[in-house]
Each structure stands twice: as structure tokens, then as C-alpha cells.
Coordinates of C-alpha atoms in Angstrom, one line a residue:
M208 CA 0.3 -0.6 0.0
S209 CA 1.3 3.6 -1.0
E210 CA 1.6 6.4 2.0
P211 CA -1.2 8.9 1.5
R212 CA -0.7 12.0 -1.0
S213 CA -0.1 14.9 1.4
D214 CA 0.6 17.8 -1.5
L215 CA -2.2 17.4 -3.1
P216 CA -3.0 19.9 -6.8
T217 CA -4.8 23.1 -4.6
H218 CA -3.1 22.5 -1.3
Q219 CA -0.4 20.6 1.2
V220 CA -1.8 18.8 3.8
E221 CA 0.0 19.4 7.3
N222 CA -0.8 20.5 10.3
Q223 CA -3.0 17.2 11.0
P224 CA -1.8 14.5 13.2
P225 CA -0.5 11.6 11.8
V226 CA -2.0 8.4 11.4
R227 CA -2.3 6.9 14.7
G228 CA -0.2 4.2 14.9
D229 CA 0.2 0.8 17.2
I230 CA -0.6 1.0 20.9
D231 CA 0.0 -1.2 23.3
L232 CA -3.3 -0.1 25.4
L233 CA -1.8 -2.2 29.0
Q234 CA 1.3 -0.5 28.5
S235 CA 0.4 3.0 28.0
D236 CA -1.9 3.6 30.5
P237 CA -0.4 3.9 34.1
V238 CA -3.6 4.0 35.9
L239 CA -5.3 0.8 34.3
Q240 CA -1.8 -0.7 35.6
S241 CA -1.4 0.6 39.3
H242 CA -5.3 -0.8 39.2
L243 CA -3.8 -4.6 38.8
A244 CA -1.4 -6.7 40.8
A245 CA 1.7 -8.5 38.4
V246 CA 0.0 -11.2 37.8
D247 CA -3.8 -9.7 36.6
R248 CA -1.0 -7.4 34.4
V249 CA 0.4 -10.8 33.0
S250 CA -2.7 -12.2 32.1
V251 CA -4.3 -9.1 30.3
N252 CA -0.8 -8.4 28.5
S253 CA -1.4 -9.4 25.0
L254 CA -4.9 -8.7 24.2
A255 CA -4.0 -5.3 25.0
R256 CA -0.9 -5.3 23.2
T257 CA -3.5 -6.9 19.7
L258 CA -6.2 -5.0 20.1
G259 CA -4.2 -1.8 20.3
Q260 CA -2.6 -2.5 16.8
A261 CA -3.5 -0.7 13.6
R262 CA -5.2 -3.8 11.9
W263 CA -7.4 -5.1 14.7
R264 CA -9.1 -1.1 14.8
Q265 CA -9.4 -1.5 11.5
T266 CA -11.2 -4.7 12.2
A267 CA -14.0 -3.0 14.8
R268 CA -14.8 -0.2 12.0
E269 CA -15.8 -3.1 9.3
A270 CA -17.8 -4.3 12.5
Q271 CA -19.5 -1.1 12.5
R272 CA -19.4 -0.4 9.4
H273 CA -21.4 -3.9 8.6
P274 CA -24.0 -4.3 11.0
P275 CA -25.7 -7.4 10.9
E276 CA -28.6 -9.3 8.7
L277 CA -32.2 -10.7 9.9
V278 CA -32.2 -13.9 7.4
L279 CA -35.9 -15.2 8.4
F280 CA -36.1 -17.7 5.8
D281 CA -34.5 -19.6 2.7
A282 CA -35.0 -19.4 -0.7
A283 CA -37.8 -21.8 -0.9
G284 CA -39.3 -20.1 2.8
R285 CA -38.3 -22.4 5.4
R286 CA -38.1 -21.1 8.1
L287 CA -34.3 -20.3 9.4
D288 CA -34.3 -17.4 11.7
E289 CA -31.0 -16.2 11.9
V290 CA -28.7 -13.5 12.6
R291 CA -25.6 -12.8 9.7
F292 CA -22.4 -11.4 10.9
H293 CA -19.7 -9.7 8.9
P294 CA -16.3 -11.7 9.6
A295 CA -14.9 -9.2 10.9
Y296 CA -17.2 -9.8 14.3
H297 CA -16.0 -13.0 14.3
D298 CA -12.4 -12.4 14.3
L299 CA -13.2 -10.7 17.6
M300 CA -15.4 -12.5 19.3
T301 CA -12.6 -15.5 18.9
L302 CA -10.0 -12.8 19.9
G303 CA -11.9 -11.4 22.9
L304 CA -13.3 -15.2 23.9
Q305 CA -9.9 -17.1 23.0
A306 CA -8.3 -14.2 25.2
G307 CA -10.3 -15.7 28.7
Y308 CA -12.4 -12.9 28.8
A309 CA -15.5 -14.6 29.4
V310 CA -14.0 -17.2 31.0
A311 CA -11.3 -16.2 33.8
P312 CA -12.7 -15.7 37.3
W313 CA -14.5 -19.8 36.3
T314 CA -10.5 -20.7 35.5
G315 CA -8.4 -20.2 37.6
G316 CA -7.8 -16.0 36.6
S317 CA -9.5 -13.0 38.5
H318 CA -12.7 -10.4 37.9
L319 CA -10.1 -7.9 38.5
S320 CA -8.2 -9.0 35.0
H321 CA -11.6 -10.2 32.8
A322 CA -13.1 -6.3 34.6
A323 CA -9.1 -5.4 32.8
M324 CA -10.5 -6.9 29.3
V325 CA -13.8 -5.0 29.7
Y326 CA -12.4 -1.7 29.5
L327 CA -9.5 -2.8 26.7
F328 CA -12.0 -4.3 24.2
S329 CA -14.7 -1.1 25.3
Q330 CA -12.3 1.4 23.5
V331 CA -11.8 -0.3 20.6
E332 CA -16.1 -2.2 19.1
P333 CA -18.0 -2.0 22.6
G334 CA -20.4 -4.1 20.8
I335 CA -19.0 -7.2 20.9
C336 CA -18.3 -6.5 24.4
C337 CA -22.0 -8.1 24.4
P338 CA -22.4 -11.4 23.9
M339 CA -19.0 -11.7 25.4
T340 CA -19.8 -10.4 29.2
M341 CA -23.6 -12.3 29.2
T342 CA -21.9 -15.5 28.3
Y343 CA -18.6 -14.2 31.8
A344 CA -22.1 -13.4 34.2
A345 CA -23.7 -16.8 32.5
A346 CA -21.3 -18.9 34.5
P347 CA -22.6 -18.9 38.5
V348 CA -26.0 -19.8 36.5
L349 CA -25.0 -22.9 34.9
N350 CA -23.5 -24.8 38.0
D351 CA -25.6 -27.5 37.9
V352 CA -25.9 -28.5 33.9
P353 CA -23.1 -29.7 33.7
V354 CA -22.9 -29.2 30.2
W355 CA -23.4 -25.7 29.0
R356 CA -21.6 -24.9 31.9
S357 CA -18.9 -26.5 30.4
R358 CA -19.2 -24.7 26.9
V359 CA -19.8 -21.3 28.4
T360 CA -16.1 -21.6 30.9
A361 CA -14.0 -22.8 27.1
P362 CA -11.7 -20.3 26.1
D363 CA -13.2 -20.0 23.0
Y364 CA -15.6 -19.4 20.2
D365 CA -17.3 -21.4 18.5
P366 CA -20.2 -19.7 15.6
R367 CA -21.7 -23.3 13.9
I368 CA -25.3 -23.9 14.6
L369 CA -25.0 -27.2 16.4
P370 CA -26.6 -29.1 19.6
I371 CA -24.5 -28.2 23.3
G372 CA -23.4 -31.6 23.0
Q373 CA -22.3 -30.9 19.7
K374 CA -20.2 -27.3 20.4
R375 CA -16.6 -26.9 21.3
A376 CA -17.6 -24.1 23.4
A377 CA -20.9 -21.3 24.0
T378 CA -22.1 -18.0 23.9
L379 CA -25.0 -17.3 25.9
G380 CA -27.9 -14.5 25.1
M381 CA -30.8 -13.0 27.6
A382 CA -34.1 -12.0 27.5
M383 CA -36.1 -10.7 29.6
T384 CA -37.5 -7.8 28.8
E385 CA -41.7 -7.8 28.1
K386 CA -43.3 -4.8 26.4
Q387 CA -45.6 -4.3 29.3
G388 CA -43.6 -4.5 31.6
G389 CA -39.5 -4.2 30.6
S390 CA -37.6 -3.5 34.2
D391 CA -40.8 -4.7 35.5
V392 CA -40.1 -8.4 34.9
R393 CA -42.6 -9.6 37.5
A394 CA -45.5 -8.3 35.1
N395 CA -43.7 -10.8 32.7
S396 CA -46.6 -12.8 30.4
T397 CA -44.6 -15.3 28.9
L398 CA -46.4 -19.2 30.0
A399 CA -43.7 -22.3 31.0
V400 CA -46.2 -25.4 31.0
P401 CA -44.5 -28.4 32.2
D402 CA -44.0 -31.2 29.8
G403 CA -42.3 -34.1 30.8
E404 CA -38.1 -33.7 31.9
G405 CA -38.7 -30.1 30.5
Y406 CA -40.6 -27.1 29.5
R407 CA -42.9 -25.2 26.8
L408 CA -42.7 -21.7 26.4
T409 CA -45.6 -19.2 24.9
G410 CA -44.7 -15.2 23.9
H411 CA -42.6 -12.9 23.6
K412 CA -39.8 -10.8 23.7
W413 CA -39.1 -7.4 23.6
F414 CA -35.4 -7.1 24.2
C415 CA -33.1 -10.7 23.5
S416 CA -29.6 -9.8 24.0
A417 CA -27.1 -11.8 21.0
P418 CA -30.2 -13.6 19.2
M419 CA -27.1 -16.0 17.8
S420 CA -26.1 -17.2 21.2
D421 CA -26.0 -20.5 21.9
G422 CA -28.6 -19.7 24.7
F423 CA -30.8 -17.8 26.2
L424 CA -31.9 -17.3 30.1
T425 CA -35.3 -16.1 30.4
L426 CA -38.1 -15.9 33.2
A427 CA -41.1 -17.0 32.7
Q428 CA -44.6 -18.3 34.4
A429 CA -45.0 -21.3 35.4
P430 CA -47.5 -22.5 38.2
G431 CA -45.7 -22.2 40.0
G432 CA -44.7 -18.1 39.7
L433 CA -42.3 -16.9 38.0
T434 CA -39.5 -18.5 36.7
C435 CA -35.9 -18.7 35.2
F436 CA -35.4 -21.4 31.8
L437 CA -32.0 -22.4 29.9
V438 CA -33.8 -22.0 26.3
P439 CA -31.1 -24.0 24.0
R440 CA -31.8 -22.6 20.0
W441 CA -30.7 -25.4 18.7
L442 CA -32.2 -29.4 19.4
E443 CA -31.1 -32.6 19.4
D444 CA -33.2 -32.7 16.4
G445 CA -33.8 -29.6 14.8
R446 CA -34.1 -25.8 15.6
N447 CA -35.8 -24.2 19.1
A448 CA -39.0 -22.9 18.7
I449 CA -37.6 -19.6 19.0
H450 CA -38.5 -16.9 16.1
L451 CA -36.3 -13.9 15.5
M452 CA -39.5 -11.1 14.6
R453 CA -37.6 -8.2 14.0
L454 CA -33.4 -7.2 15.3
K455 CA -33.8 -3.9 17.5
D456 CA -32.1 -0.8 14.8
K457 CA -30.4 1.1 17.5
L458 CA -28.3 4.0 19.0
G459 CA -25.2 2.4 19.0
N460 CA -23.7 -0.9 19.2
R461 CA -24.2 -1.7 15.7
S462 CA -21.8 -4.6 15.1
N463 CA -23.7 -6.6 17.8
G464 CA -27.3 -7.5 16.9
S465 CA -30.7 -7.5 19.4
A466 CA -34.0 -8.7 18.5
E467 CA -37.1 -9.2 19.2
I468 CA -38.8 -13.5 19.3
E469 CA -41.8 -15.1 20.0
Y470 CA -40.8 -18.5 21.5
Q471 CA -44.2 -20.8 20.4
N472 CA -43.8 -24.0 22.4
A473 CA -40.2 -23.5 22.7
F474 CA -38.6 -26.1 24.8
A475 CA -37.3 -24.7 28.3
E476 CA -34.9 -26.4 31.5
R477 CA -35.9 -24.6 34.9
I478 CA -32.7 -23.1 36.4
G479 CA -33.5 -23.1 40.4
D480 CA -37.1 -23.3 41.7
E481 CA -40.2 -22.2 40.6
G482 CA -41.5 -19.2 41.5
D483 CA -37.5 -18.5 42.4
G484 CA -36.6 -16.9 38.3
V485 CA -36.1 -13.2 40.2
R486 CA -33.8 -14.2 42.9
T487 CA -31.8 -17.3 40.6
I488 CA -31.6 -14.6 37.5
I489 CA -29.6 -11.4 39.8
R490 CA -26.4 -14.4 40.0
M491 CA -25.8 -13.2 35.6
V492 CA -27.6 -9.5 36.6
H493 CA -25.5 -8.5 39.4
H494 CA -22.0 -9.4 37.2
T495 CA -23.6 -8.4 34.2
R496 CA -23.4 -4.8 36.0
L497 CA -20.0 -5.8 37.1
D498 CA -19.5 -5.1 33.0
T499 CA -21.9 -2.0 32.7
A500 CA -20.0 -0.6 36.1
V501 CA -16.7 -0.5 33.7
A502 CA -17.1 -0.2 29.7
P503 CA -17.5 3.6 30.3
A504 CA -14.6 3.7 31.8
G505 CA -13.5 2.3 28.9
L506 CA -15.2 4.2 26.2
M507 CA -14.0 7.5 28.3
R508 CA -10.6 6.0 28.2
A509 CA -10.5 6.5 24.2
A510 CA -12.1 9.4 24.0
L511 CA -10.0 11.1 26.6
C512 CA -6.8 9.4 24.3
H513 CA -8.4 10.9 20.7
A514 CA -9.1 13.9 22.3
H515 CA -5.4 15.0 24.3
Y516 CA -3.3 12.8 20.4
W517 CA -5.4 15.7 19.0
A518 CA -4.6 18.7 21.3
T519 CA -0.4 17.4 21.4
H520 CA -0.8 18.1 17.3
R521 CA -2.4 20.1 16.0
R522 CA -1.8 23.7 16.3
A523 CA -3.8 27.4 16.3
F524 CA -3.2 30.6 16.7
Q525 CA 0.4 30.4 16.8
R526 CA 1.4 27.5 19.7
N527 CA -0.2 24.3 20.6
L528 CA -3.6 23.1 21.5
I529 CA -1.6 21.5 24.6
D530 CA 0.4 24.2 25.9
A531 CA -3.1 26.8 25.7
P532 CA -3.9 26.6 29.2
L533 CA -8.0 27.1 29.3
M534 CA -7.3 23.5 26.7
R535 CA -5.1 22.6 29.7
A536 CA -7.8 22.6 32.5
V537 CA -10.4 21.0 30.0
L538 CA -8.1 17.8 29.3
A539 CA -7.7 17.4 33.0
D540 CA -10.3 18.3 34.5
L541 CA -12.0 15.2 32.2
V542 CA -9.0 13.9 33.3
L543 CA -10.3 13.4 36.9
D544 CA -13.8 11.7 35.6
W545 CA -12.0 9.1 34.0
E546 CA -9.7 8.7 36.8
G547 CA -12.4 8.1 39.0
A548 CA -14.5 6.4 37.4
T549 CA -11.4 4.1 36.2
A550 CA -10.6 3.1 39.7
L551 CA -13.8 2.8 41.2
G552 CA -15.4 -0.1 38.5
M553 CA -11.9 -1.9 39.5
R554 CA -12.0 -1.3 42.9
V555 CA -15.7 -3.3 42.5
A556 CA -13.8 -5.2 40.8
A557 CA -11.4 -6.5 43.0
A558 CA -14.0 -7.0 45.9
F559 CA -15.7 -9.5 43.3
D560 CA -12.8 -11.6 43.7
D561 CA -12.4 -12.0 47.5
P562 CA -16.0 -13.4 49.1
N563 CA -15.4 -11.5 52.0
Q564 CA -16.3 -9.0 50.7
A565 CA -19.5 -10.0 48.7
G566 CA -21.0 -7.4 50.7
F567 CA -18.8 -4.9 49.3
A568 CA -19.3 -5.9 45.5
R569 CA -23.7 -6.5 46.1
I570 CA -23.8 -2.2 46.5
S571 CA -20.4 -0.9 45.1
V572 CA -21.3 -1.9 41.8
A573 CA -24.3 -0.1 41.7
L574 CA -22.8 2.7 42.9
A575 CA -20.2 2.2 40.1
K576 CA -23.6 2.5 36.9
F577 CA -25.1 4.3 37.9
L578 CA -21.6 7.7 38.1
N579 CA -19.9 6.6 35.9
N580 CA -22.6 6.1 33.5
K581 CA -24.1 10.2 33.9
L582 CA -20.3 10.7 33.5
A583 CA -20.3 8.4 30.3
P584 CA -21.9 11.3 27.2
N585 CA -21.6 14.5 28.4
F586 CA -17.4 13.6 28.3
T587 CA -17.5 11.9 25.6
Y588 CA -19.2 15.1 23.7
E589 CA -16.3 16.9 25.7
C590 CA -14.1 14.9 24.0
M591 CA -15.6 15.2 20.7
E592 CA -15.5 19.3 20.9
V593 CA -11.8 18.7 21.3
L594 CA -11.5 17.7 17.6
G595 CA -14.1 20.7 16.4
G596 CA -15.8 19.7 13.0
M597 CA -13.4 16.9 12.4
G598 CA -14.9 14.9 16.3
Y599 CA -18.2 14.7 14.5
V600 CA -17.7 12.8 12.1
E601 CA -17.4 9.6 10.8
D602 CA -13.0 9.4 10.5
T603 CA -12.8 9.4 13.1
P604 CA -14.2 6.9 17.1
L605 CA -16.7 9.5 18.6
P606 CA -19.3 9.8 17.3
M607 CA -19.5 5.9 18.0
L608 CA -17.9 6.6 21.1
Y609 CA -20.4 9.0 21.5
R610 CA -23.5 7.0 20.0
E611 CA -22.1 3.8 22.6
A612 CA -22.0 6.5 26.0
P613 CA -25.6 6.1 27.1
L614 CA -26.4 2.3 26.7
N615 CA -24.6 1.0 30.1
S616 CA -27.1 3.2 31.8
I617 CA -29.6 1.6 30.2
W618 CA -29.0 -1.9 30.4
E619 CA -29.3 -4.3 33.7
G620 CA -31.4 -1.2 35.4
S621 CA -31.4 2.3 34.0
G622 CA -31.4 5.0 36.3
N623 CA -34.1 5.0 38.6
V624 CA -33.7 1.5 39.1
I625 CA -30.7 1.2 39.7
C626 CA -31.2 4.2 42.7
L627 CA -34.2 2.6 44.2
D628 CA -31.4 -1.4 44.3
I629 CA -28.9 1.1 45.8
L630 CA -32.5 2.0 48.5
R631 CA -33.2 -1.3 49.5
T632 CA -29.8 -2.6 49.5
L633 CA -29.1 -0.4 52.5
A634 CA -31.9 -1.1 53.5
K635 CA -31.9 -5.1 53.4
D636 CA -27.9 -6.0 54.0
P637 CA -27.3 -5.9 57.1
I638 CA -23.5 -6.5 56.0
A639 CA -23.5 -4.5 52.3
A640 CA -24.2 -1.4 54.7
N641 CA -21.6 -1.7 57.1
A642 CA -18.7 -2.3 54.6
L643 CA -19.8 1.2 52.4
Q644 CA -19.7 2.7 55.6
G645 CA -16.1 1.6 56.0
E646 CA -14.9 1.2 52.4
L647 CA -15.6 5.4 52.8
E648 CA -14.5 6.0 57.0
A649 CA -11.0 4.6 55.7
A650 CA -9.6 7.4 54.4
K651 CA -10.8 9.7 57.1
G652 CA -7.9 12.0 58.5
A653 CA -6.3 12.8 54.6
D654 CA -8.9 15.7 52.8
R655 CA -10.6 17.6 55.5
H656 CA -12.8 18.3 52.9
Y657 CA -13.4 14.8 52.5
D658 CA -13.4 14.3 56.2
T659 CA -16.7 17.5 56.0
A660 CA -18.4 16.1 53.0
L661 CA -19.1 12.6 54.6
H662 CA -19.9 14.4 57.3
D663 CA -22.2 16.8 55.8
H664 CA -23.5 14.0 53.9
Q665 CA -24.4 11.7 57.2
T666 CA -26.2 14.5 58.9
R667 CA -28.0 15.1 55.5
W668 CA -29.6 11.2 54.8
P669 CA -28.5 10.0 59.0
G670 CA -31.1 7.4 57.9
L671 CA -31.5 6.3 54.1
P672 CA -33.8 9.3 52.0
A673 CA -37.4 9.4 50.7
E674 CA -37.0 8.0 47.0
D675 CA -37.8 11.3 45.1
Q676 CA -34.6 12.1 46.4
A677 CA -32.4 8.9 45.1
R678 CA -30.3 9.8 42.9
W679 CA -29.1 12.8 45.0
F680 CA -28.5 10.0 48.1
A681 CA -26.7 7.6 45.2
E682 CA -24.6 10.0 42.9
R683 CA -23.3 12.2 46.0
L684 CA -22.4 8.5 47.9
A685 CA -21.0 8.0 44.9
V686 CA -19.0 10.3 44.2
L687 CA -17.4 9.7 48.1
L688 CA -17.4 5.9 47.3
T689 CA -14.8 7.1 44.3
A690 CA -13.5 10.7 46.7
S691 CA -12.1 7.6 48.9
V692 CA -10.2 4.8 46.8
L693 CA -8.8 7.9 44.7
I694 CA -7.8 9.1 48.3
R695 CA -6.1 5.6 48.7
Q696 CA -5.1 5.1 45.8
S697 CA -4.3 7.2 43.1
P698 CA -1.6 10.9 42.9
G699 CA -2.1 13.9 45.3
A700 CA -3.2 16.0 42.1
V701 CA -5.2 13.4 40.7
A702 CA -7.0 12.9 45.2
D703 CA -6.9 16.7 45.7
G704 CA -8.1 17.7 42.4
Y705 CA -10.3 14.5 42.5
V706 CA -12.1 16.0 46.1
A707 CA -12.1 19.8 45.5
T708 CA -14.3 20.2 42.2
R709 CA -15.6 16.9 43.2
V710 CA -17.4 16.9 46.9
A711 CA -16.2 20.0 47.9
G712 CA -18.2 21.9 45.2
R713 CA -15.2 23.7 43.6
H714 CA -16.1 23.4 39.3
G715 CA -18.7 25.4 37.2
R716 CA -21.4 23.5 36.2
V717 CA -19.6 22.7 32.3
T718 CA -16.1 20.5 32.0
G719 CA -13.1 23.1 32.5
A720 CA -15.2 25.2 34.8
V721 CA -12.2 24.3 36.9
A722 CA -9.2 26.3 39.3
G723 CA -6.1 25.3 41.0
L724 CA -5.2 21.4 38.8
N725 CA -1.9 20.6 39.2
H726 CA -2.4 20.9 35.4
A727 CA 1.0 18.7 34.3
A728 CA 1.0 16.4 37.5
I729 CA -1.9 15.0 36.2
L730 CA -1.9 15.8 32.6
E731 CA 0.3 13.0 32.7
R732 CA -1.9 10.1 33.9
I733 CA -3.0 9.6 30.5
G734 CA 0.4 8.2 29.9
N735 CA 2.1 7.3 26.3
D736 CA -1.2 7.5 24.4
V737 CA 0.3 9.7 21.9

């Protein structure tokens, strides 16, 4: 391939950043490195180097530009109910699953290394994370189904349409949401009728994530109440009666298929007891929420690096953009939110690895999901604005990142649902409440502004707030938790800046409306992304 020409007939191409080459996404990121133990760094090293290569960024663009295609019938009119993907999608799935994205915590690795892989993939191709995340999260629900458990914990990708017993590995999807209920899954109307050793399901699902998965965890009304089921896509004697109705025309997440489906007397295996569906499926939801808490930090990292790279290589008004005090204020302010989101996400992931911190994991994953995702859309927009008009066109990744930014807040419980879950957990789970309090108290004495803010929070809400204050309460609690992690684990310039602006409130309503930050020390946290 010949080099692109800069000497065009009408002008010389200049003052444009050079094309970015290969980037080691771990070695160039001091913040991620600081939150991983040596064993976790080893486990993600290869993936970080590979994903950062220019050719894999191009593969990701191909997967995004060629969305999945719904194929309902063959040429003769026989029912197929298939979704077909561009080869780039399958290449990325192979890369992620063979790297251990879905299986690391279940095969001797850690949730922390899994979280790092979520963070890395979110920087390059977030859509592919959906089926891999659900496969990861399904494993603890399938402990009593050995053949399925063995396939979802195999570090491989096998897209062939075959019964589960003939597969090297399997992926799991989820189909819970119905039109009339949304997050209120107890309003589901899909019926499950006992049939020998299994059940037959009939009903409609408004959202089915990753419809080409080998099986789906779903909820349906059995004789004993709302129950969790595993619905295989392929049976020993042919296709199961899962009919794809249409693919969702989504804002983002374009490489990944999401569908409306109907169960038309589809065979299913019961998971857990009848009437215990929510309690059963919540084990999967708990783990998917970890990924929705970490993914926005990856999106923010990608957007910030593109903005920083542009500012470093672009000149305007007789100086490099990166040397302009106002640009440095904007970028430093962004670093505080990105490092806070990353630190909180990785702290939560570490709690998933420690059985003694299970209570803290339950409450902190909800707090991290809520705050990190509320920050991501505006954060991504501000990075887009750094590039000006270039940031608004599809030649850069910023539009993709911007479209992706709202997703993880909506998936697995939107903002109000998460806030109500936070209140419910604190009311009913004293272990979780005490663990959270201990984490907040652990940072006391290092920063008087933090100490004052924590005292004010506890004075304002000596108990739980009224429901209409739940967002204020959850936001403040999540900000304090983030500050606690930063005070104990991050450099002083970052922790001091975060506490001064986010905790003590010395901050305007827009990004960059700050004063007194140590710009140089904070910007160093971006690392060697140029």
C-alpha cells in the first residue's frame, strides 16, 4: 500500500495529526496498570498489545460499518431465524473469547483481569462486549447444568449452529424484557407449561440480547410463579421454536444484534425452583452490572486519548493546543472523571474476587454503574468538541463512542432502577451497608474537605432518603466512594483535584470550569498515548 499524499494539486495537507500506529493499551495506560496486580497484568498483556494494533482497530471499524443482517427464511421459504454477521465480528469474538474474556474468573483467573478486558475492548469495539459479557455472567447460574457450564467456561468461540453437546464452546444470551413490563419483570406474561423433563414456553420478548447465542436465560410464568429457564437455540432434532421477529434499529452498539423474539412452544430447561426466577437470574445480573460499571471507563479512556492526541499534534493561534491553558484545564478536568471511573470500577472488580467483600461488591457495583454511566455521555461529547468538526464525522471514532455512551446506563437497570436497588440493598443488607461505611471511613484523615463532605452527607441523610431524593443520595454516595478510592490509591494531584472539584464543589457546571488544578501532574496520568 502506497503512502497517502500530502502534496495535493490545490493545497498542502499540514497541521493534521499523524495517523496513529500500534498502541499497547496497557503499557500506555498508567492508571490501568496501577490497579492491576502483577498476575492480572500478565493475563491481559497480550490482549492489550493486540487490540491496540492498527489492524484490529480497522477490524473493529468493519464490524461497526457492516451491521448484522436478519435472515428469516431460505430461498425456498423454509424458516431459518438467523442473524448473519460480517467476518470482522467473528474475528473479534474469537480474539476476546480465546483471550479469556468470558472465562477468566471461572478458570483460575480473576474478575479484575476480566474487568480489564472489558475496559480494553470498550476502547476499540464495545458492541462485541455484549455477548461475551452475558456468557461470562451466565456461568454462576449454570452450576447445576454441567454440559452448559463446561461449554460457556471453555476459552474458545464456536459459532456453528449445533446442539450444545456437539459444540467446543458456547455463548449465552438473555431475554427477559417484555413490552408491558420493562424493568418490572414480575409483570412478564410469557407462559411456561411443564412437558416431561422440561417446559414449553410461549410468549414475546421485547429485547433479546445476542440472538445468535447458543442459549438464552429467560423468565416465564410457570405454575409456581415467575421462574428462570434456559432455552437452547438448537435441539438434537433441529431448531427450537424461537422465532426472530425483527432486529432492533439501535442508536449505537451497531456491530451487535438485538432482537424481538417469540417463543412458540419452545423447549426450555428450568433453572432453580419455580417461583424463584428473580433470585436465580439476579446472579447473572450482578455480574453483568460489573461490566456496565467498567465499560464507561473504557469509553472515556478512548475518547480522552483521541482528544489528547489531537491537542498534542494540532496548532492553532500560533501555539500547540496542548499548551493553551484553557485546553489544559478542560483535559485535566476530564482526566479526573476518567481516573475516578476507572479506579472505582477496578475497586469493585477486586471486591468480586474476595468472598469476604461480597457485601461491598453488591452495593458498590450499583453505585459505580450509576455514576460512571451518568458521566460518560457528556464526557465523550467534550472530547468530541476538542477535535472540533473532525470529532463530529465518522472518520474518527468519536461518533461511535458518543452513540455507545448511554447504553450501559440503560442496560441491566436504568438510573432510577439502580437508585432504588441501592436504597433496597442498604435497607435490607446490613453486611453491605457496613462494608460501604467502612470503605468510606477508610479515607478519613487524609483530606479535611473529604472529611467535612462525608460528615455533611451523613448529617443530611442519617437514614435512607425519601424516594424522590434517591438520585441525589446515590450520586453523592458514589462520588464520596470514588474519592475514598482515589485518596488511597491515586497520586495526590488527582485525589486533591477530585476532592476539591467533585466533593467540595469548587467546580462549575461545564467541563473545564475549574481552578487550582495541577494540570501537568494530572495530564501525566493519560500516559504515553502519542
